[in-house]
CSV table of C-alpha atoms in Angstrom, one decimal:
chain,number,residue,atom,x,y,z
Q,157,MET,CA,-24.7,-26.2,11.5
Q,158,LEU,CA,-22.6,-22.3,11.2
Q,159,CYS,CA,-24.5,-20.0,12.5
Q,160,ALA,CA,-21.6,-17.1,12.9
Q,161,ILE,CA,-18.5,-15.6,12.6
Q,162,HIS,CA,-15.5,-14.4,14.9
Q,163,PRO,CA,-12.4,-12.9,13.0
Q,164,LYS,CA,-9.0,-11.9,14.5
Q,165,LEU,CA,-7.4,-10.0,13.3
Q,166,PRO,CA,-3.7,-8.3,14.6
Q,167,MET,CA,-3.1,-5.1,17.2
Q,168,ARG,CA,0.2,-3.7,17.9
Q,169,SER,CA,-1.5,-2.1,21.1
Q,170,LYS,CA,-4.5,-2.9,22.8
Q,171,SER,CA,-5.0,0.6,23.9
Q,172,ALA,CA,-5.3,2.3,20.8
Q,173,THR,CA,-7.5,-0.6,19.2
Q,174,LYS,CA,-9.9,0.3,22.3
Q,175,ASP,CA,-9.5,3.4,21.1
Q,176,PHE,CA,-10.2,3.3,17.2
Q,177,TYR,CA,-12.7,0.8,17.7
Q,178,ILE,CA,-14.6,1.7,21.3
Q,179,GLY,CA,-13.5,6.3,20.9
Q,180,GLN,CA,-13.6,6.0,17.7
Q,181,LEU,CA,-16.1,3.9,16.0
Q,182,GLY,CA,-19.0,3.4,19.1
Q,183,PHE,CA,-18.1,-0.6,19.3
Q,184,ARG,CA,-18.1,-1.5,23.6
Q,185,GLN,CA,-15.8,-3.8,24.9
Q,186,PHE,CA,-17.2,-7.0,26.4
Q,187,GLY,CA,-16.2,-10.3,28.0
Q,188,GLY,CA,-13.5,-10.1,30.1
Q,189,ASP,CA,-9.9,-8.2,30.6
Q,190,PHE,CA,-7.4,-10.1,28.7
Q,191,GLU,CA,-3.3,-9.8,29.0
Q,192,GLY,CA,-3.3,-9.6,25.4
Q,193,TYR,CA,-6.3,-10.1,23.9
Q,194,LEU,CA,-9.7,-7.8,23.5
Q,195,MET,CA,-13.6,-9.1,22.3
Q,196,VAL,CA,-15.4,-5.7,21.0
Q,197,GLU,CA,-19.0,-5.9,19.9
Q,198,LYS,CA,-22.0,-3.3,18.5
Q,199,ASP,CA,-25.0,-4.7,17.6
Q,200,GLN,CA,-25.2,-7.8,15.6
Q,201,ILE,CA,-21.3,-7.4,15.0
Q,202,GLN,CA,-18.1,-9.0,17.3
Q,203,LEU,CA,-14.2,-8.2,16.6
Q,204,HIS,CA,-11.4,-9.5,18.3
Q,205,PHE,CA,-8.0,-8.9,18.6
Q,206,PHE,CA,-4.5,-10.7,19.2
Q,207,GLU,CA,-1.1,-8.9,20.4
Q,208,PHE,CA,1.6,-9.0,17.9
Q,209,PRO,CA,3.7,-6.4,19.5
Q,210,ALA,CA,5.8,-7.3,15.8
Q,211,LEU,CA,3.3,-6.2,13.5
Q,212,ASP,CA,4.8,-4.3,10.4
Q,213,PRO,CA,1.5,-2.9,9.6
Q,214,LYS,CA,2.6,-1.8,5.8
Q,215,GLU,CA,2.8,-5.5,6.0
Q,216,ASN,CA,-1.1,-6.5,8.3
Q,217,TYR,CA,-2.9,-8.0,5.1
Q,218,GLY,CA,-5.8,-8.5,7.8
Q,219,GLN,CA,-9.5,-7.4,5.9
Q,220,VAL,CA,-13.5,-7.6,7.4
Q,221,TYR,CA,-16.5,-7.3,5.4
Q,222,ILE,CA,-19.1,-5.9,8.1
Q,223,ARG,CA,-22.8,-5.5,6.1
Q,224,THR,CA,-25.1,-2.5,6.9
Q,225,THR,CA,-28.3,-1.3,6.4
Q,226,ALA,CA,-26.8,2.4,7.3
Q,227,ILE,CA,-24.3,2.7,5.3
Q,228,GLU,CA,-24.4,6.5,4.3
Q,229,ALA,CA,-24.7,7.5,8.6
Q,230,LEU,CA,-21.0,6.0,8.9
Q,231,TYR,CA,-19.2,6.8,6.2
Q,232,GLN,CA,-20.2,10.6,6.8
Q,233,GLN,CA,-19.1,9.6,10.6
Q,234,ALA,CA,-15.7,8.5,9.3
Q,235,ARG,CA,-15.4,12.0,6.9
Q,236,GLU,CA,-16.7,13.7,9.7
Q,237,ARG,CA,-13.9,11.8,12.1
Q,238,HIS,CA,-11.3,12.4,10.1
Q,239,LEU,CA,-10.6,8.4,10.2
Q,240,ALA,CA,-8.0,7.3,7.1
Q,241,ILE,CA,-9.5,6.0,4.2
Q,242,PRO,CA,-7.7,4.1,1.7
Q,243,THR,CA,-7.2,6.1,-1.8
Q,244,LEU,CA,-9.8,3.2,-3.9
Q,245,GLY,CA,-11.4,3.4,-0.5
Q,246,HIS,CA,-14.5,6.0,-0.7
Q,247,LEU,CA,-17.5,5.5,-0.6
Q,248,GLU,CA,-19.1,4.1,-3.5
Q,249,ASN,CA,-21.8,1.8,-5.9
Q,250,LYS,CA,-19.4,-1.6,-7.3
Q,251,PRO,CA,-20.5,-3.5,-9.3
Q,252,TRP,CA,-21.4,-6.4,-7.4
Q,253,GLY,CA,-24.8,-4.6,-6.0
Q,254,GLN,CA,-23.2,-3.1,-2.8
Q,255,LYS,CA,-22.3,0.0,-2.1
Q,256,GLU,CA,-19.0,0.6,-0.2
Q,257,PHE,CA,-16.0,1.8,1.7
Q,258,SER,CA,-13.5,1.6,4.4
Q,259,LEU,CA,-11.1,2.1,6.2
Q,260,LEU,CA,-7.8,1.6,7.5
Q,261,ASP,CA,-7.1,1.1,11.5
Q,262,PRO,CA,-4.5,1.2,13.7
Q,263,ASP,CA,-2.5,-1.4,12.7
Q,264,HIS,CA,-3.9,-1.2,9.1
Q,265,ASN,CA,-6.9,-3.7,9.4
Q,266,LEU,CA,-8.8,-3.1,6.1
Q,267,LEU,CA,-12.9,-3.0,7.6
Q,268,THR,CA,-15.2,-2.5,5.1
Q,269,PHE,CA,-18.4,-2.2,5.2
Q,270,GLY,CA,-21.2,-2.7,2.5
Q,271,GLN,CA,-25.1,-2.2,2.4
Q,272,SER,CA,-27.2,-4.3,-0.6
Q,273,LEU,CA,-28.2,-1.8,-3.9
């Protein structure tokens, strides 16, 4: 039986990744401090990051879809903090019954947040 998923995304700089996820998005680090590896969590979400110093952010296709019950508040927080929202990533209702927006982290991992309409 499957019970959880914890995506692993690439990061060039552990400190930059921590600053973004902990400082900007309100996650917290958990599970210890490992060289070249980072684990963060918020509410029911866990994300893992592995060090990839040679990563070219323009060629990174890391993506995660995160369901939420507070889409408006998250979007407002992202705008207030001037986080990187892609051109097509602004808050909107989608034909598949979700209200969504997206962010890019410092390594261009795409985080899409969605709430059921």
